[in-house]
Amino acid sequence: MTWSIAIMYAVAALSGGIGVGLLLRLRTPLSEAKRYVFRMSGVMATAAAIMLGASATALWRWTVAS
């Protein structure tokens, strides 16, 4: 595994942690505006983590297969 792939996995893990943290924050009472912001930001950060993790995995498989 190259450094670039490891960095991609690290950023994906960080983004996923932030996203899950924001979504878990929805369990507390919040105003409508804060609820909207936490929901949208949490979903986008989690989606970014999934996509970056998938891209890192594909890149890793391509480098191993070559």
PDB file of N, CA, C and O in Angstrom:
ATOM      1  N   MET A   1       0.854  -1.176   0.000  1.00  0.00           N
ATOM      2  CA  MET A   1       0.000   0.000   0.000  1.00  0.00           C
ATOM      3  C   MET A   1       0.897   1.236   0.000  1.00  0.00           C
ATOM      4  O   MET A   1       1.811   1.348   0.803  1.00  0.00           O
ATOM      5  N   THR A   2       0.602   2.147  -0.910  1.00  0.00           N
ATOM      6  CA  THR A   2       1.394   3.366  -0.996  1.00  0.00           C
ATOM      7  C   THR A   2       0.883   4.396   0.007  1.00  0.00           C
ATOM      8  O   THR A   2      -0.198   4.253   0.591  1.00  0.00           O
ATOM      9  N   TRP A   3       1.683   5.443   0.174  1.00  0.00           N
ATOM     10  CA  TRP A   3       1.305   6.496   1.118  1.00  0.00           C
ATOM     11  C   TRP A   3       0.031   7.212   0.697  1.00  0.00           C
ATOM     12  O   TRP A   3      -0.797   7.575   1.531  1.00  0.00           O
ATOM     13  N   SER A   4      -0.149   7.399  -0.589  1.00  0.00           N
ATOM     14  CA  SER A   4      -1.343   8.106  -1.051  1.00  0.00           C
ATOM     15  C   SER A   4      -2.615   7.330  -0.723  1.00  0.00           C
ATOM     16  O   SER A   4      -3.634   7.922  -0.351  1.00  0.00           O
ATOM     17  N   ILE A   5      -2.556   6.015  -0.837  1.00  0.00           N
ATOM     18  CA  ILE A   5      -3.724   5.201  -0.506  1.00  0.00           C
ATOM     19  C   ILE A   5      -3.975   5.215   0.995  1.00  0.00           C
ATOM     20  O   ILE A   5      -5.127   5.311   1.442  1.00  0.00           O
ATOM     21  N   ALA A   6      -2.917   5.142   1.775  1.00  0.00           N
ATOM     22  CA  ALA A   6      -3.071   5.198   3.232  1.00  0.00           C
ATOM     23  C   ALA A   6      -3.664   6.542   3.665  1.00  0.00           C
ATOM     24  O   ALA A   6      -4.511   6.585   4.566  1.00  0.00           O
ATOM     25  N   ILE A   7      -3.245   7.610   3.022  1.00  0.00           N
ATOM     26  CA  ILE A   7      -3.796   8.930   3.341  1.00  0.00           C
ATOM     27  C   ILE A   7      -5.273   8.988   2.958  1.00  0.00           C
ATOM     28  O   ILE A   7      -6.095   9.552   3.694  1.00  0.00           O
ATOM     29  N   MET A   8      -5.629   8.389   1.810  1.00  0.00           N
ATOM     30  CA  MET A   8      -7.036   8.360   1.409  1.00  0.00           C
ATOM     31  C   MET A   8      -7.879   7.611   2.434  1.00  0.00           C
ATOM     32  O   MET A   8      -8.981   8.053   2.787  1.00  0.00           O
ATOM     33  N   TYR A   9      -7.384   6.493   2.938  1.00  0.00           N
ATOM     34  CA  TYR A   9      -8.106   5.752   3.971  1.00  0.00           C
ATOM     35  C   TYR A   9      -8.215   6.566   5.267  1.00  0.00           C
ATOM     36  O   TYR A   9      -9.253   6.552   5.934  1.00  0.00           O
ATOM     37  N   ALA A  10      -7.154   7.271   5.629  1.00  0.00           N
ATOM     38  CA  ALA A  10      -7.184   8.081   6.845  1.00  0.00           C
ATOM     39  C   ALA A  10      -8.203   9.219   6.740  1.00  0.00           C
ATOM     40  O   ALA A  10      -8.959   9.477   7.679  1.00  0.00           O
ATOM     41  N   VAL A  11      -8.230   9.876   5.585  1.00  0.00           N
ATOM     42  CA  VAL A  11      -9.199  10.960   5.383  1.00  0.00           C
ATOM     43  C   VAL A  11     -10.623  10.403   5.360  1.00  0.00           C
ATOM     44  O   VAL A  11     -11.547  11.013   5.901  1.00  0.00           O
ATOM     45  N   ALA A  12     -10.797   9.231   4.766  1.00  0.00           N
ATOM     46  CA  ALA A  12     -12.121   8.595   4.751  1.00  0.00           C
ATOM     47  C   ALA A  12     -12.574   8.256   6.172  1.00  0.00           C
ATOM     48  O   ALA A  12     -13.732   8.476   6.527  1.00  0.00           O
ATOM     49  N   ALA A  13     -11.658   7.746   6.987  1.00  0.00           N
ATOM     50  CA  ALA A  13     -12.005   7.419   8.369  1.00  0.00           C
ATOM     51  C   ALA A  13     -12.343   8.680   9.166  1.00  0.00           C
ATOM     52  O   ALA A  13     -13.304   8.693   9.945  1.00  0.00           O
ATOM     53  N   LEU A  14     -11.579   9.729   8.958  1.00  0.00           N
ATOM     54  CA  LEU A  14     -11.843  10.988   9.647  1.00  0.00           C
ATOM     55  C   LEU A  14     -13.195  11.564   9.229  1.00  0.00           C
ATOM     56  O   LEU A  14     -13.998  11.976  10.077  1.00  0.00           O
ATOM     57  N   SER A  15     -13.460  11.563   7.951  1.00  0.00           N
ATOM     58  CA  SER A  15     -14.730  12.073   7.443  1.00  0.00           C
ATOM     59  C   SER A  15     -15.898  11.228   7.953  1.00  0.00           C
ATOM     60  O   SER A  15     -16.952  11.768   8.324  1.00  0.00           O
ATOM     61  N   GLY A  16     -15.716   9.933   7.979  1.00  0.00           N
ATOM     62  CA  GLY A  16     -16.761   9.059   8.503  1.00  0.00           C
ATOM     63  C   GLY A  16     -17.028   9.293   9.974  1.00  0.00           C
ATOM     64  O   GLY A  16     -18.175   9.302  10.415  1.00  0.00           O
ATOM     65  N   GLY A  17     -15.966   9.488  10.733  1.00  0.00           N
ATOM     66  CA  GLY A  17     -16.140   9.778  12.162  1.00  0.00           C
ATOM     67  C   GLY A  17     -16.871  11.078  12.400  1.00  0.00           C
ATOM     68  O   GLY A  17     -17.754  11.166  13.270  1.00  0.00           O
ATOM     69  N   ILE A  18     -16.515  12.088  11.642  1.00  0.00           N
ATOM     70  CA  ILE A  18     -17.204  13.381  11.769  1.00  0.00           C
ATOM     71  C   ILE A  18     -18.670  13.239  11.364  1.00  0.00           C
ATOM     72  O   ILE A  18     -19.566  13.758  12.037  1.00  0.00           O
ATOM     73  N   GLY A  19     -18.915  12.532  10.263  1.00  0.00           N
ATOM     74  CA  GLY A  19     -20.286  12.351   9.799  1.00  0.00           C
ATOM     75  C   GLY A  19     -21.152  11.606  10.801  1.00  0.00           C
ATOM     76  O   GLY A  19     -22.284  12.016  11.091  1.00  0.00           O
ATOM     77  N   VAL A  20     -20.625  10.530  11.338  1.00  0.00           N
ATOM     78  CA  VAL A  20     -21.379   9.770  12.333  1.00  0.00           C
ATOM     79  C   VAL A  20     -21.595  10.606  13.592  1.00  0.00           C
ATOM     80  O   VAL A  20     -22.676  10.578  14.193  1.00  0.00           O
ATOM     81  N   GLY A  21     -20.584  11.367  13.990  1.00  0.00           N
ATOM     82  CA  GLY A  21     -20.741  12.245  15.155  1.00  0.00           C
ATOM     83  C   GLY A  21     -21.834  13.281  14.963  1.00  0.00           C
ATOM     84  O   GLY A  21     -22.624  13.545  15.868  1.00  0.00           O
ATOM     85  N   LEU A  22     -21.884  13.867  13.758  1.00  0.00           N
ATOM     86  CA  LEU A  22     -22.935  14.842  13.472  1.00  0.00           C
ATOM     87  C   LEU A  22     -24.310  14.193  13.470  1.00  0.00           C
ATOM     88  O   LEU A  22     -25.290  14.782  13.954  1.00  0.00           O
ATOM     89  N   LEU A  23     -24.404  12.997  12.916  1.00  0.00           N
ATOM     90  CA  LEU A  23     -25.697  12.312  12.896  1.00  0.00           C
ATOM     91  C   LEU A  23     -26.128  11.874  14.294  1.00  0.00           C
ATOM     92  O   LEU A  23     -27.318  11.913  14.617  1.00  0.00           O
ATOM     93  N   LEU A  24     -25.180  11.478  15.126  1.00  0.00           N
ATOM     94  CA  LEU A  24     -25.523  11.126  16.502  1.00  0.00           C
ATOM     95  C   LEU A  24     -25.969  12.340  17.310  1.00  0.00           C
ATOM     96  O   LEU A  24     -26.735  12.212  18.263  1.00  0.00           O
ATOM     97  N   ARG A  25     -25.486  13.498  16.926  1.00  0.00           N
ATOM     98  CA  ARG A  25     -25.883  14.731  17.612  1.00  0.00           C
ATOM     99  C   ARG A  25     -27.369  15.028  17.421  1.00  0.00           C
ATOM    100  O   ARG A  25     -27.965  15.767  18.198  1.00  0.00           O
ATOM    101  N   LEU A  26     -27.988  14.423  16.412  1.00  0.00           N
ATOM    102  CA  LEU A  26     -29.412  14.633  16.164  1.00  0.00           C
ATOM    103  C   LEU A  26     -30.285  14.038  17.270  1.00  0.00           C
ATOM    104  O   LEU A  26     -31.475  14.346  17.340  1.00  0.00           O
ATOM    105  N   ARG A  27     -29.716  13.202  18.127  1.00  0.00           N
ATOM    106  CA  ARG A  27     -30.496  12.612  19.207  1.00  0.00           C
ATOM    107  C   ARG A  27     -30.807  13.611  20.305  1.00  0.00           C
ATOM    108  O   ARG A  27     -31.699  13.372  21.114  1.00  0.00           O
ATOM    109  N   THR A  28     -30.082  14.723  20.353  1.00  0.00           N
ATOM    110  CA  THR A  28     -30.336  15.746  21.364  1.00  0.00           C
ATOM    111  C   THR A  28     -31.340  16.759  20.820  1.00  0.00           C
ATOM    112  O   THR A  28     -31.478  16.919  19.610  1.00  0.00           O
ATOM    113  N   PRO A  29     -32.046  17.461  21.706  1.00  0.00           N
ATOM    114  CA  PRO A  29     -32.993  18.480  21.220  1.00  0.00           C
ATOM    115  C   PRO A  29     -32.256  19.646  20.551  1.00  0.00           C
ATOM    116  O   PRO A  29     -31.330  20.217  21.124  1.00  0.00           O
ATOM    117  N   LEU A  30     -32.650  19.965  19.327  1.00  0.00           N
ATOM    118  CA  LEU A  30     -32.035  21.033  18.553  1.00  0.00           C
ATOM    119  C   LEU A  30     -33.121  21.863  17.889  1.00  0.00           C
ATOM    120  O   LEU A  30     -34.241  21.382  17.682  1.00  0.00           O
ATOM    121  N   SER A  31     -32.769  23.076  17.533  1.00  0.00           N
ATOM    122  CA  SER A  31     -33.701  23.884  16.754  1.00  0.00           C
ATOM    123  C   SER A  31     -33.801  23.303  15.346  1.00  0.00           C
ATOM    124  O   SER A  31     -32.963  22.496  14.927  1.00  0.00           O
ATOM    125  N   GLU A  32     -34.811  23.732  14.607  1.00  0.00           N
ATOM    126  CA  GLU A  32     -35.000  23.209  13.257  1.00  0.00           C
ATOM    127  C   GLU A  32     -33.816  23.524  12.347  1.00  0.00           C
ATOM    128  O   GLU A  32     -33.399  22.696  11.549  1.00  0.00           O
ATOM    129  N   ALA A  33     -33.274  24.723  12.470  1.00  0.00           N
ATOM    130  CA  ALA A  33     -32.137  25.108  11.624  1.00  0.00           C
ATOM    131  C   ALA A  33     -30.912  24.248  11.939  1.00  0.00           C
ATOM    132  O   ALA A  33     -30.233  23.756  11.024  1.00  0.00           O
ATOM    133  N   LYS A  34     -30.615  24.052  13.217  1.00  0.00           N
ATOM    134  CA  LYS A  34     -29.462  23.226  13.591  1.00  0.00           C
ATOM    135  C   LYS A  34     -29.688  21.772  13.185  1.00  0.00           C
ATOM    136  O   LYS A  34     -28.759  21.095  12.747  1.00  0.00           O
ATOM    137  N   ARG A  35     -30.899  21.291  13.343  1.00  0.00           N
ATOM    138  CA  ARG A  35     -31.204  19.916  12.950  1.00  0.00           C
ATOM    139  C   ARG A  35     -30.947  19.721  11.456  1.00  0.00           C
ATOM    140  O   ARG A  35     -30.358  18.736  11.033  1.00  0.00           O
ATOM    141  N   TYR A  36     -31.364  20.690  10.645  1.00  0.00           N
ATOM    142  CA  TYR A  36     -31.151  20.617   9.196  1.00  0.00           C
ATOM    143  C   TYR A  36     -29.652  20.614   8.865  1.00  0.00           C
ATOM    144  O   TYR A  36     -29.188  19.810   8.052  1.00  0.00           O
ATOM    145  N   VAL A  37     -28.913  21.508   9.495  1.00  0.00           N
ATOM    146  CA  VAL A  37     -27.476  21.610   9.220  1.00  0.00           C
ATOM    147  C   VAL A  37     -26.742  20.341   9.646  1.00  0.00           C
ATOM    148  O   VAL A  37     -25.914  19.809   8.896  1.00  0.00           O
ATOM    149  N   PHE A  38     -27.042  19.820  10.830  1.00  0.00           N
ATOM    150  CA  PHE A  38     -26.377  18.599  11.285  1.00  0.00           C
ATOM    151  C   PHE A  38     -26.741  17.412  10.408  1.00  0.00           C
ATOM    152  O   PHE A  38     -25.899  16.573  10.107  1.00  0.00           O
ATOM    153  N   ARG A  39     -27.998  17.327   9.976  1.00  0.00           N
ATOM    154  CA  ARG A  39     -28.412  16.218   9.124  1.00  0.00           C
ATOM    155  C   ARG A  39     -27.720  16.276   7.768  1.00  0.00           C
ATOM    156  O   ARG A  39     -27.165  15.289   7.297  1.00  0.00           O
ATOM    157  N   MET A  40     -27.744  17.431   7.132  1.00  0.00           N
ATOM    158  CA  MET A  40     -27.135  17.555   5.805  1.00  0.00           C
ATOM    159  C   MET A  40     -25.614  17.364   5.866  1.00  0.00           C
ATOM    160  O   MET A  40     -25.037  16.660   5.040  1.00  0.00           O
ATOM    161  N   SER A  41     -24.974  17.989   6.832  1.00  0.00           N
ATOM    162  CA  SER A  41     -23.520  17.861   6.957  1.00  0.00           C
ATOM    163  C   SER A  41     -23.119  16.431   7.302  1.00  0.00           C
ATOM    164  O   SER A  41     -22.122  15.905   6.784  1.00  0.00           O
ATOM    165  N   GLY A  42     -23.871  15.793   8.176  1.00  0.00           N
ATOM    166  CA  GLY A  42     -23.571  14.414   8.554  1.00  0.00           C
ATOM    167  C   GLY A  42     -23.716  13.452   7.399  1.00  0.00           C
ATOM    168  O   GLY A  42     -22.874  12.573   7.191  1.00  0.00           O
ATOM    169  N   VAL A  43     -24.790  13.620   6.627  1.00  0.00           N
ATOM    170  CA  VAL A  43     -24.998  12.737   5.480  1.00  0.00           C
ATOM    171  C   VAL A  43     -23.921  12.969   4.428  1.00  0.00           C
ATOM    172  O   VAL A  43     -23.383  12.011   3.850  1.00  0.00           O
ATOM    173  N   MET A  44     -23.569  14.227   4.164  1.00  0.00           N
ATOM    174  CA  MET A  44     -22.542  14.507   3.155  1.00  0.00           C
ATOM    175  C   MET A  44     -21.176  14.004   3.593  1.00  0.00           C
ATOM    176  O   MET A  44     -20.420  13.455   2.769  1.00  0.00           O
ATOM    177  N   ALA A  45     -20.821  14.162   4.861  1.00  0.00           N
ATOM    178  CA  ALA A  45     -19.529  13.677   5.341  1.00  0.00           C
ATOM    179  C   ALA A  45     -19.469  12.150   5.303  1.00  0.00           C
ATOM    180  O   ALA A  45     -18.442  11.563   4.933  1.00  0.00           O
ATOM    181  N   THR A  46     -20.565  11.492   5.659  1.00  0.00           N
ATOM    182  CA  THR A  46     -20.603  10.034   5.615  1.00  0.00           C
ATOM    183  C   THR A  46     -20.525   9.531   4.175  1.00  0.00           C
ATOM    184  O   THR A  46     -19.822   8.558   3.876  1.00  0.00           O
ATOM    185  N   ALA A  47     -21.230  10.191   3.272  1.00  0.00           N
ATOM    186  CA  ALA A  47     -21.165   9.811   1.859  1.00  0.00           C
ATOM    187  C   ALA A  47     -19.764  10.020   1.298  1.00  0.00           C
ATOM    188  O   ALA A  47     -19.265   9.191   0.517  1.00  0.00           O
ATOM    189  N   ALA A  48     -19.121  11.099   1.694  1.00  0.00           N
ATOM    190  CA  ALA A  48     -17.752  11.345   1.249  1.00  0.00           C
ATOM    191  C   ALA A  48     -16.813  10.246   1.753  1.00  0.00           C
ATOM    192  O   ALA A  48     -15.923   9.796   1.026  1.00  0.00           O
ATOM    193  N   ALA A  49     -17.020   9.803   2.980  1.00  0.00           N
ATOM    194  CA  ALA A  49     -16.193   8.734   3.533  1.00  0.00           C
ATOM    195  C   ALA A  49     -16.384   7.436   2.759  1.00  0.00           C
ATOM    196  O   ALA A  49     -15.413   6.732   2.454  1.00  0.00           O
ATOM    197  N   ILE A  50     -17.624   7.127   2.412  1.00  0.00           N
ATOM    198  CA  ILE A  50     -17.898   5.901   1.660  1.00  0.00           C
ATOM    199  C   ILE A  50     -17.257   5.967   0.279  1.00  0.00           C
ATOM    200  O   ILE A  50     -16.606   5.013  -0.167  1.00  0.00           O
ATOM    201  N   MET A  51     -17.424   7.081  -0.394  1.00  0.00           N
ATOM    202  CA  MET A  51     -16.870   7.212  -1.745  1.00  0.00           C
ATOM    203  C   MET A  51     -15.340   7.226  -1.733  1.00  0.00           C
ATOM    204  O   MET A  51     -14.699   6.610  -2.589  1.00  0.00           O
ATOM    205  N   LEU A  52     -14.746   7.915  -0.781  1.00  0.00           N
ATOM    206  CA  LEU A  52     -13.287   7.961  -0.706  1.00  0.00           C
ATOM    207  C   LEU A  52     -12.727   6.597  -0.331  1.00  0.00           C
ATOM    208  O   LEU A  52     -11.691   6.169  -0.867  1.00  0.00           O
ATOM    209  N   GLY A  53     -13.395   5.886   0.553  1.00  0.00           N
ATOM    210  CA  GLY A  53     -12.966   4.533   0.902  1.00  0.00           C
ATOM    211  C   GLY A  53     -13.060   3.587  -0.277  1.00  0.00           C
ATOM    212  O   GLY A  53     -12.171   2.756  -0.496  1.00  0.00           O
ATOM    213  N   ALA A  54     -14.134   3.709  -1.046  1.00  0.00           N
ATOM    214  CA  ALA A  54     -14.281   2.865  -2.237  1.00  0.00           C
ATOM    215  C   ALA A  54     -13.209   3.196  -3.273  1.00  0.00           C
ATOM    216  O   ALA A  54     -12.651   2.296  -3.907  1.00  0.00           O
ATOM    217  N   SER A  55     -12.914   4.471  -3.448  1.00  0.00           N
ATOM    218  CA  SER A  55     -11.878   4.862  -4.400  1.00  0.00           C
ATOM    219  C   SER A  55     -10.503   4.376  -3.958  1.00  0.00           C
ATOM    220  O   SER A  55      -9.704   3.922  -4.782  1.00  0.00           O
ATOM    221  N   ALA A  56     -10.220   4.464  -2.673  1.00  0.00           N
ATOM    222  CA  ALA A  56      -8.934   3.995  -2.156  1.00  0.00           C
ATOM    223  C   ALA A  56      -8.804   2.487  -2.336  1.00  0.00           C
ATOM    224  O   ALA A  56      -7.733   1.982  -2.694  1.00  0.00           O
ATOM    225  N   THR A  57      -9.896   1.760  -2.112  1.00  0.00           N
ATOM    226  CA  THR A  57      -9.864   0.313  -2.282  1.00  0.00           C
ATOM    227  C   THR A  57      -9.635  -0.054  -3.744  1.00  0.00           C
ATOM    228  O   THR A  57      -8.835  -0.949  -4.051  1.00  0.00           O
ATOM    229  N   ALA A  58     -10.316   0.641  -4.653  1.00  0.00           N
ATOM    230  CA  ALA A  58     -10.123   0.376  -6.079  1.00  0.00           C
ATOM    231  C   ALA A  58      -8.693   0.688  -6.497  1.00  0.00           C
ATOM    232  O   ALA A  58      -8.069  -0.097  -7.235  1.00  0.00           O
ATOM    233  N   LEU A  59      -8.156   1.790  -6.038  1.00  0.00           N
ATOM    234  CA  LEU A  59      -6.788   2.158  -6.373  1.00  0.00           C
ATOM    235  C   LEU A  59      -5.805   1.140  -5.829  1.00  0.00           C
ATOM    236  O   LEU A  59      -4.833   0.765  -6.498  1.00  0.00           O
ATOM    237  N   TRP A  60      -6.041   0.674  -4.625  1.00  0.00           N
ATOM    238  CA  TRP A  60      -5.166  -0.327  -4.011  1.00  0.00           C
ATOM    239  C   TRP A  60      -5.207  -1.624  -4.818  1.00  0.00           C
ATOM    240  O   TRP A  60      -4.178  -2.239  -5.085  1.00  0.00           O
ATOM    241  N   ARG A  61      -6.403  -2.056  -5.215  1.00  0.00           N
ATOM    242  CA  ARG A  61      -6.508  -3.285  -6.009  1.00  0.00           C
ATOM    243  C   ARG A  61      -5.831  -3.143  -7.363  1.00  0.00           C
ATOM    244  O   ARG A  61      -5.245  -4.095  -7.862  1.00  0.00           O
ATOM    245  N   TRP A  62      -5.941  -1.972  -7.966  1.00  0.00           N
ATOM    246  CA  TRP A  62      -5.304  -1.753  -9.266  1.00  0.00           C
ATOM    247  C   TRP A  62      -3.786  -1.783  -9.144  1.00  0.00           C
ATOM    248  O   TRP A  62      -3.096  -2.267 -10.023  1.00  0.00           O
ATOM    249  N   THR A  63      -3.246  -1.236  -8.053  1.00  0.00           N
ATOM    250  CA  THR A  63      -1.786  -1.233  -7.899  1.00  0.00           C
ATOM    251  C   THR A  63      -1.272  -2.624  -7.569  1.00  0.00           C
ATOM    252  O   THR A  63      -0.160  -2.979  -7.954  1.00  0.00           O
ATOM    253  N   VAL A  64      -2.054  -3.425  -6.857  1.00  0.00           N
ATOM    254  CA  VAL A  64      -1.636  -4.796  -6.528  1.00  0.00           C
ATOM    255  C   VAL A  64      -1.712  -5.671  -7.761  1.00  0.00           C
ATOM    256  O   VAL A  64      -0.860  -6.525  -7.983  1.00  0.00           O
ATOM    257  N   ALA A  65      -2.733  -5.473  -8.605  1.00  0.00           N
ATOM    258  CA  ALA A  65      -2.916  -6.301  -9.795  1.00  0.00           C
ATOM    259  C   ALA A  65      -1.862  -6.007 -10.859  1.00  0.00           C
ATOM    260  O   ALA A  65      -1.556  -6.853 -11.687  1.00  0.00           O
ATOM    261  N   SER A  66      -1.293  -4.820 -10.869  1.00  0.00           N
ATOM    262  CA  SER A  66      -0.309  -4.448 -11.897  1.00  0.00           C
ATOM    263  C   SER A  66       1.044  -5.055 -11.648  1.00  0.00           C
ATOM    264  O   SER A  66       1.501  -5.269 -10.624  1.00  0.00           O
TER     265      SER A  66
END
